[in-house]
Coordinates of C-alpha atoms in Angstrom, one line a residue:
M1 CA 0.0 0.0 0.0
E2 CA 1.2 3.5 -0.7
A3 CA 0.6 6.7 1.2
A4 CA -1.3 9.3 -0.9
A5 CA 0.6 12.4 -1.8
P6 CA -0.7 15.7 -0.5
E7 CA -2.9 17.7 -2.8
G8 CA -0.9 19.8 -5.2
A9 CA 2.3 17.9 -4.6
D10 CA 4.2 16.7 -7.6
P11 CA 5.1 13.0 -7.2
G12 CA 8.1 13.5 -9.5
S13 CA 9.4 16.5 -7.5
G14 CA 12.6 16.3 -5.6
G15 CA 10.8 16.3 -2.2
A16 CA 11.3 13.7 0.4
E17 CA 9.8 10.3 -0.5
E18 CA 6.9 9.2 1.5
P19 CA 7.3 5.9 3.4
V20 CA 5.8 2.8 1.8
V21 CA 5.4 -0.7 3.0
S22 CA 5.0 -4.0 1.2
L23 CA 1.8 -6.1 1.4
A24 CA 3.7 -8.8 3.2
E25 CA 4.7 -6.3 6.0
V26 CA 1.2 -5.1 6.4
L27 CA -0.2 -8.6 6.7
A28 CA 2.4 -9.6 9.2
E29 CA 1.9 -6.5 11.3
N30 CA -1.9 -6.9 11.3
E31 CA -1.6 -10.5 12.3
E32 CA 0.8 -9.6 15.2
L33 CA -1.5 -6.8 16.4
E34 CA -4.5 -9.2 16.4
K35 CA -2.6 -11.8 18.3
E36 CA -1.6 -9.3 21.0
A37 CA -5.1 -7.9 21.3
R38 CA -6.6 -11.4 21.7
A39 CA -3.9 -12.2 24.4
V40 CA -4.4 -8.9 26.3
L41 CA -8.2 -9.0 26.2
G42 CA -8.4 -12.7 27.0
G43 CA -11.9 -13.9 27.6
S44 CA -13.1 -10.4 28.5
D45 CA -16.6 -9.5 27.2
H46 CA -16.7 -6.2 25.3
E47 CA -20.5 -5.9 25.5
R48 CA -21.4 -6.9 29.1
C49 CA -20.1 -5.5 32.3
S50 CA -18.2 -8.1 34.4
Y51 CA -19.7 -6.9 37.7
S52 CA -22.3 -9.7 37.8
Q53 CA -19.5 -12.3 37.8
G54 CA -18.2 -11.0 41.1
A55 CA -14.4 -10.9 41.6
V56 CA -13.2 -12.2 38.3
K57 CA -10.2 -14.4 38.5
R58 CA -8.3 -12.4 35.9
Q59 CA -9.5 -9.8 33.4
A60 CA -8.4 -6.9 31.3
L61 CA -8.8 -3.7 33.4
Y62 CA -8.6 0.1 32.9
A63 CA -8.5 3.1 35.1
C64 CA -10.2 6.4 34.1
S65 CA -8.2 9.5 35.0
T66 CA -11.2 11.6 33.8
C67 CA -13.5 10.2 36.4
T68 CA -11.0 9.4 39.2
P69 CA -8.1 11.8 38.9
P70 CA -5.1 11.8 41.2
G71 CA -6.1 12.7 44.7
G72 CA -9.4 10.8 44.4
E73 CA -10.1 7.2 45.2
P74 CA -8.6 4.7 42.8
A75 CA -11.0 2.6 40.7
G76 CA -10.9 0.0 38.0
I77 CA -13.3 -0.7 35.2
C78 CA -13.9 -3.7 32.9
L79 CA -13.5 -3.8 29.2
A80 CA -17.2 -3.3 28.3
C81 CA -17.4 -0.3 30.6
S82 CA -14.3 1.2 29.1
Y83 CA -16.1 1.2 25.7
E84 CA -19.7 2.1 26.8
C85 CA -19.2 4.4 29.7
H86 CA -15.8 5.9 29.3
G87 CA -15.3 5.9 25.5
S88 CA -14.3 9.6 25.3
H89 CA -12.3 9.6 28.6
R90 CA -8.6 9.4 29.3
L91 CA -7.9 5.8 30.3
F92 CA -4.9 3.9 31.7
E93 CA -4.6 0.4 30.4
L94 CA -3.7 -1.8 33.4
Y95 CA -3.3 -5.1 31.4
T96 CA -4.7 -7.7 33.8
K97 CA -5.4 -7.9 37.5
R98 CA -6.6 -10.9 39.6
N99 CA -9.7 -11.2 41.7
F100 CA -11.1 -7.8 40.8
R101 CA -14.7 -6.6 40.5
C102 CA -15.7 -3.7 38.2
D103 CA -16.0 -0.4 40.0
C104 CA -17.7 1.6 37.2
G105 CA -20.5 3.8 38.5
N106 CA -20.1 3.0 42.2
S107 CA -19.5 5.5 44.9
K108 CA -16.0 6.3 43.7
F109 CA -17.5 7.9 40.6
K110 CA -19.2 11.1 41.7
N111 CA -20.8 12.1 38.4
L112 CA -21.1 8.9 36.5
Q113 CA -23.6 6.1 36.5
C114 CA -22.8 2.8 34.8
K115 CA -24.8 2.4 31.5
L116 CA -24.6 -1.3 31.5
L117 CA -25.3 -2.2 35.2
P118 CA -26.6 0.9 37.1
E119 CA -27.4 -1.1 40.2
K120 CA -24.1 -1.8 41.9
G121 CA -22.8 -1.8 45.4
K122 CA -21.1 1.3 46.8
V123 CA -17.6 -0.2 47.0
N124 CA -15.9 -3.5 46.2
A125 CA -14.1 -4.3 49.5
G126 CA -12.1 -7.2 48.0
N127 CA -10.4 -5.1 45.3
K128 CA -6.8 -4.2 45.7
Y129 CA -5.3 -1.0 44.2
N130 CA -1.8 0.4 43.6
D131 CA -0.2 3.4 41.8
N132 CA -1.0 1.8 38.5
F133 CA -4.6 3.1 38.8
Y134 CA -3.1 6.6 38.6
G135 CA -0.9 5.8 35.6
L136 CA 2.3 5.4 37.7
Y137 CA 4.5 2.4 37.7
C138 CA 7.7 0.9 39.2
I139 CA 9.6 2.1 42.2
C140 CA 10.3 5.3 40.3
K141 CA 6.6 6.1 40.2
R142 CA 6.7 7.3 36.6
P143 CA 4.1 7.0 33.8
Y144 CA 4.5 4.7 30.9
P145 CA 5.5 5.6 28.3
D146 CA 7.5 8.2 30.1
P147 CA 8.2 11.3 27.9
E148 CA 11.1 12.3 30.1
D149 CA 12.8 8.9 30.1
E150 CA 15.1 8.5 27.1
I151 CA 16.5 5.1 28.2
P152 CA 15.0 2.2 26.3
D153 CA 13.8 -0.3 28.8
E154 CA 11.4 -3.2 29.0
M155 CA 8.6 -3.1 31.6
I156 CA 8.0 -6.4 33.5
Q157 CA 5.0 -7.2 35.8
C158 CA 5.5 -8.8 39.2
I159 CA 3.2 -11.8 39.6
V160 CA 2.7 -11.1 43.3
C161 CA 1.9 -7.3 43.6
E162 CA 1.1 -7.0 39.9
D163 CA 3.0 -3.7 39.6
W164 CA 5.1 -3.1 36.5
F165 CA 8.9 -2.4 36.8
H166 CA 11.6 -1.1 34.6
G167 CA 14.2 -3.9 34.0
R168 CA 16.9 -1.6 35.4
H169 CA 15.1 -1.1 38.7
L170 CA 14.9 -4.7 39.7
G171 CA 18.2 -5.0 41.5
A172 CA 19.3 -7.6 38.9
V173 CA 19.6 -7.6 35.1
P174 CA 16.7 -9.7 33.7
P175 CA 17.5 -12.7 31.6
E176 CA 16.4 -12.5 28.0
S177 CA 12.6 -12.3 27.7
G178 CA 12.3 -15.8 26.3
D179 CA 14.4 -17.4 29.1
F180 CA 12.0 -16.8 31.9
H181 CA 8.2 -16.9 32.4
E182 CA 7.5 -14.9 35.6
M183 CA 9.1 -12.3 37.8
V184 CA 8.8 -11.6 41.6
C185 CA 10.0 -8.1 42.5
Q186 CA 12.4 -7.2 45.4
A187 CA 9.7 -6.0 47.8
C188 CA 7.6 -9.2 47.2
M189 CA 10.7 -11.4 47.6
N190 CA 11.2 -9.8 51.1
H191 CA 7.5 -10.3 51.8
C192 CA 7.7 -14.0 50.6
G193 CA 11.1 -14.9 52.0
F194 CA 10.4 -18.6 51.7
L195 CA 10.8 -18.2 47.9
W196 CA 14.6 -17.8 48.3
A197 CA 14.9 -21.4 49.3
Y198 CA 13.1 -22.4 46.0
A199 CA 15.2 -19.9 44.0
S200 CA 18.3 -21.9 44.7
Q201 CA 16.8 -24.8 42.7
L202 CA 14.3 -23.3 40.4
A203 CA 15.0 -19.6 39.5
V204 CA 16.5 -18.5 36.2
P205 CA 19.9 -16.9 36.9
P206 CA 19.9 -13.1 36.1
L207 CA 22.4 -11.7 33.7
T208 CA 25.6 -10.3 35.1
K209 CA 27.0 -7.1 33.7
V210 CA 30.7 -6.9 33.1
N211 CA 32.9 -4.3 31.3
S212 CA 34.5 -5.2 28.0
L213 CA 37.9 -3.9 26.9
E214 CA 36.2 -1.0 25.1
G215 CA 34.3 -0.2 28.3
E216 CA 30.9 -1.1 26.8
G217 CA 28.4 -3.0 28.9
V218 CA 28.1 -6.7 28.0
F219 CA 25.6 -9.1 29.6
L220 CA 26.6 -12.6 30.3
K221 CA 24.6 -15.5 31.8
V222 CA 26.3 -16.7 35.0
K223 CA 25.5 -20.1 36.6
E224 CA 27.2 -21.7 39.5
S225 CA 29.6 -24.4 38.7
E226 CA 29.8 -27.7 40.6
E227 CA 33.0 -26.5 42.2
Q228 CA 31.3 -23.3 43.4
K229 CA 28.5 -25.3 44.9
K230 CA 30.9 -27.5 46.7
E231 CA 32.7 -24.4 48.1
I232 CA 29.4 -23.0 49.4
K233 CA 28.8 -26.3 51.2
K234 CA 32.2 -26.3 52.8
E235 CA 31.9 -22.7 53.9
S236 CA 28.5 -23.3 55.5
G237 CA 29.7 -26.4 57.3
V238 CA 26.7 -28.4 56.1
E239 CA 27.4 -31.8 54.5
H240 CA 24.9 -33.7 52.4
Q241 CA 25.0 -37.0 50.6
E242 CA 25.4 -36.7 46.9
M243 CA 22.7 -39.2 46.1
K244 CA 20.2 -37.3 48.2
E245 CA 21.1 -34.0 46.4
E246 CA 20.7 -35.6 42.9
K247 CA 17.3 -37.0 43.8
Q248 CA 16.2 -33.7 45.3
T249 CA 17.3 -31.9 42.1
E250 CA 15.5 -34.3 39.9
Q251 CA 12.3 -33.9 42.0
F252 CA 12.3 -30.1 41.4
N253 CA 13.3 -30.2 37.8
E254 CA 10.9 -32.8 36.5
P255 CA 8.4 -31.4 34.0
S256 CA 4.9 -30.5 35.2
T257 CA 2.1 -32.6 33.8
S258 CA -0.9 -30.5 34.9
F259 CA -1.8 -27.1 36.2
G260 CA -1.8 -26.7 39.9
S261 CA -0.6 -30.2 40.5
A262 CA -0.1 -31.1 44.2
C263 CA 3.4 -31.9 45.5
P264 CA 4.2 -35.6 45.3
E265 CA 4.0 -37.2 48.7
V266 CA 7.3 -38.4 50.1
V267 CA 6.3 -40.7 52.9
T268 CA 8.7 -41.5 55.8
K269 CA 8.5 -44.4 58.1
S270 CA 6.1 -42.5 60.4
E271 CA 3.8 -42.2 57.3
E272 CA 4.0 -38.3 57.5
P273 CA 4.6 -36.4 54.3
V274 CA 7.9 -34.5 54.0
C275 CA 7.7 -30.8 53.4
K276 CA 9.5 -29.7 50.2
L277 CA 10.2 -26.3 51.7
K278 CA 11.8 -27.7 54.9
E279 CA 14.0 -30.0 52.7
L280 CA 15.3 -27.0 50.8
Q281 CA 15.7 -24.8 53.8
S282 CA 17.9 -27.4 55.4
K283 CA 20.4 -26.7 52.6
P284 CA 22.4 -23.4 52.2
F285 CA 20.8 -20.7 50.1
V286 CA 21.5 -17.1 49.5
K287 CA 19.0 -14.1 50.0
K288 CA 19.7 -11.1 47.8
D289 CA 18.2 -7.7 47.6
S290 CA 16.9 -8.2 44.1
A291 CA 14.0 -9.5 42.0
T292 CA 13.9 -13.2 40.9
F293 CA 13.0 -14.7 37.6
W294 CA 11.2 -18.0 37.2
P295 CA 10.7 -20.6 34.4
L296 CA 7.5 -22.2 33.0
N297 CA 5.6 -24.5 35.4
W298 CA 7.7 -23.5 38.4
R299 CA 4.6 -23.0 40.5
S300 CA 3.8 -26.7 40.3
K301 CA 7.0 -27.4 42.3
L302 CA 5.9 -25.5 45.4
C303 CA 5.0 -27.5 48.4
T304 CA 1.3 -27.9 49.2
C305 CA 1.6 -29.6 52.6
E306 CA -0.7 -28.4 55.3
D307 CA 1.9 -26.0 56.9
C308 CA 2.8 -24.5 53.6
L309 CA -0.8 -23.9 52.6
K310 CA -1.4 -22.2 55.9
M311 CA 1.7 -20.0 55.3
Y312 CA 0.4 -19.0 51.8
S313 CA -2.9 -18.0 53.3
E314 CA -1.3 -15.9 56.0
L315 CA 0.8 -14.1 53.3
E316 CA -2.2 -13.8 51.0
V317 CA -0.4 -15.5 48.1
Q318 CA -2.5 -18.7 47.8
F319 CA -2.6 -18.0 44.0
L320 CA 1.1 -19.1 43.7
T321 CA 0.1 -22.7 43.7
D322 CA -2.4 -22.2 40.9
E323 CA -0.8 -22.3 37.4
C324 CA -4.2 -21.2 35.9
D325 CA -3.5 -17.9 37.7
T326 CA -0.6 -17.1 35.3
V327 CA -0.9 -14.5 32.7
L328 CA 0.2 -17.1 30.1
A329 CA -2.8 -19.3 31.0
Y330 CA -5.1 -16.3 30.7
E331 CA -3.7 -15.3 27.3
N332 CA -3.9 -18.9 26.0
K333 CA -7.5 -19.2 27.2
G334 CA -8.4 -15.9 25.6
T335 CA -6.8 -16.8 22.3
S336 CA -8.5 -20.2 22.3
D337 CA -12.0 -18.8 23.2
Q338 CA -11.9 -16.0 20.7
E339 CA -10.7 -18.3 17.9
T340 CA -13.7 -20.6 18.7
E341 CA -16.2 -17.7 18.9
R342 CA -15.1 -16.1 15.7
R343 CA -17.8 -16.3 13.1
D344 CA -17.1 -16.7 9.5
P345 CA -19.1 -14.1 7.5
L346 CA -19.2 -16.5 4.5
M347 CA -20.8 -19.3 6.6
D348 CA -23.4 -16.8 8.0
T349 CA -24.3 -15.8 4.4
L350 CA -24.4 -19.4 3.2
N351 CA -26.8 -20.4 6.0
S352 CA -29.3 -17.9 4.8
M353 CA -29.4 -19.2 1.2
N354 CA -30.9 -22.2 -0.6
R355 CA -28.8 -25.0 -2.1
V356 CA -28.4 -23.5 -5.6
Q357 CA -27.5 -20.1 -4.3
Q358 CA -24.9 -21.7 -1.9
V359 CA -23.2 -23.6 -4.7
E360 CA -23.0 -20.4 -6.9
L361 CA -21.6 -18.3 -4.0
I362 CA -19.0 -20.9 -3.1
C363 CA -17.8 -21.1 -6.8
E364 CA -17.7 -17.3 -7.0
Y365 CA -15.8 -17.0 -3.7
N366 CA -13.3 -19.7 -4.6
D367 CA -12.6 -18.0 -8.0
L368 CA -12.1 -14.6 -6.3
K369 CA -9.9 -16.0 -3.6
T370 CA -7.7 -18.0 -6.0
E371 CA -7.2 -15.1 -8.5
L372 CA -6.7 -12.5 -5.8
T373 CA -4.1 -14.6 -4.0
D374 CA -2.2 -15.3 -7.2
Y375 CA -2.3 -11.6 -8.2
L376 CA -1.1 -10.3 -4.8
R377 CA 1.6 -13.0 -4.5
R378 CA 3.5 -11.3 -7.3
F379 CA 3.8 -8.2 -5.3
A380 CA 4.8 -10.0 -2.1
D381 CA 7.4 -12.1 -3.9
E382 CA 8.9 -9.0 -5.6
G383 CA 8.7 -6.8 -2.4
T384 CA 6.8 -4.2 -4.4
V385 CA 4.1 -1.8 -3.3
V386 CA 0.4 -2.5 -4.0
K387 CA -1.2 0.7 -5.1
R388 CA -4.9 1.6 -5.2
E389 CA -5.0 1.5 -9.0
D390 CA -3.5 -2.1 -8.8
I391 CA -6.5 -3.3 -6.7
Q392 CA -9.0 -1.4 -9.0
H393 CA -7.4 -2.9 -12.0
F394 CA -7.7 -6.4 -10.6
F395 CA -11.4 -6.1 -9.8
E396 CA -12.1 -4.6 -13.2
E397 CA -10.4 -7.5 -14.9
F398 CA -12.1 -10.0 -12.6
Q399 CA -15.6 -8.6 -13.4
S400 CA -14.8 -8.6 -17.1
R401 CA -13.7 -12.3 -17.0
K402 CA -16.9 -13.0 -15.0
R403 CA -19.1 -11.4 -17.6
Q404 CA -17.4 -13.4 -20.4
R405 CA -17.9 -16.7 -18.5
T406 CA -21.6 -15.8 -17.9
N407 CA -22.2 -14.9 -21.6
R408 CA -20.8 -18.2 -22.8
M409 CA -23.1 -20.2 -20.5
Q410 CA -26.0 -21.9 -22.2
Y411 CA -29.3 -22.7 -20.5
Y412 CA -31.6 -25.5 -21.4
C413 CA -35.2 -26.1 -20.4
S414 CA -36.1 -29.7 -19.5

């Protein structure tokens, strides 16, 4: 496709050329945008307010700075309300939050009533809020995108507090984005100190920044060698049998077979299950003032014995043992649901026709699809631009060929 030149401009003049893109690039970009939208919106309903569902396990949320400006009470609204009740307002996209109930139109909104569900409670006591609802993120409490921040940096969401953080403000250099699945920020690691014992076995090592000869920053992956591990054991004065260590490592590195799977029971002679956490805490591990990064399915390795479940409840992190709580599970479900719910316009049209009309439409559709695909493939293969006149020319030629085929057809009466 080609951008149109301004009126009065001479295409052959010496002015700057307008940017153009190939058809292949447009199709690839559109497909990627659709994929991202399906993932972010998940199974959220764009027509019905989610309030009647109660505290939704995970949904796309927005905050309206027009209705709830800084200094007022924070509030979150669902996808449908962002369209119907706040379409012309300034919104902050919060991505997803867990266990949240739509606030639109409740007592936090002084001059707005929800158009979709006017009858709502005054407040949602179970909702949790943070600075994200005012468009501020990370420990630096800055907006995103930040017009005053010229440093390119990736924003990563903590799975516990669900705030977003700049990679450079995590106390450790994040691994490459494809190497880890979830992140727990510094503050939440201090809150959930038990995770440091698991980190020694499960966490993905962060990158370590070193200086090259030219003085430029270079990031390297650093993992403890077997010799380093032996030194740690010697310094701590704790001895362990090698066979026991190997079995423990295998136990925590085995692949998960299901979401939220319970820990395998290791029964002693007294018939009491052994706590995975206590086993790990009996070995030396290091606590750092930094965030941690975790691989896929790491949650299924957390202990679910009675004591640990009680601890999760006291810390209000019960969701850590539920792999269906992950953003990835939400995205996958949303993509799957929306692919299933997508309706094919052609099939809708066919269902409203009789048999003869259906056959004729299918033939016409197949002819158009085949000829248009062949026509456009030339442009994609050559990397050339598809212009408006090219598309007009194709349809003129297609209509001409269609009329010729129709005129040559002979009809007989039986």
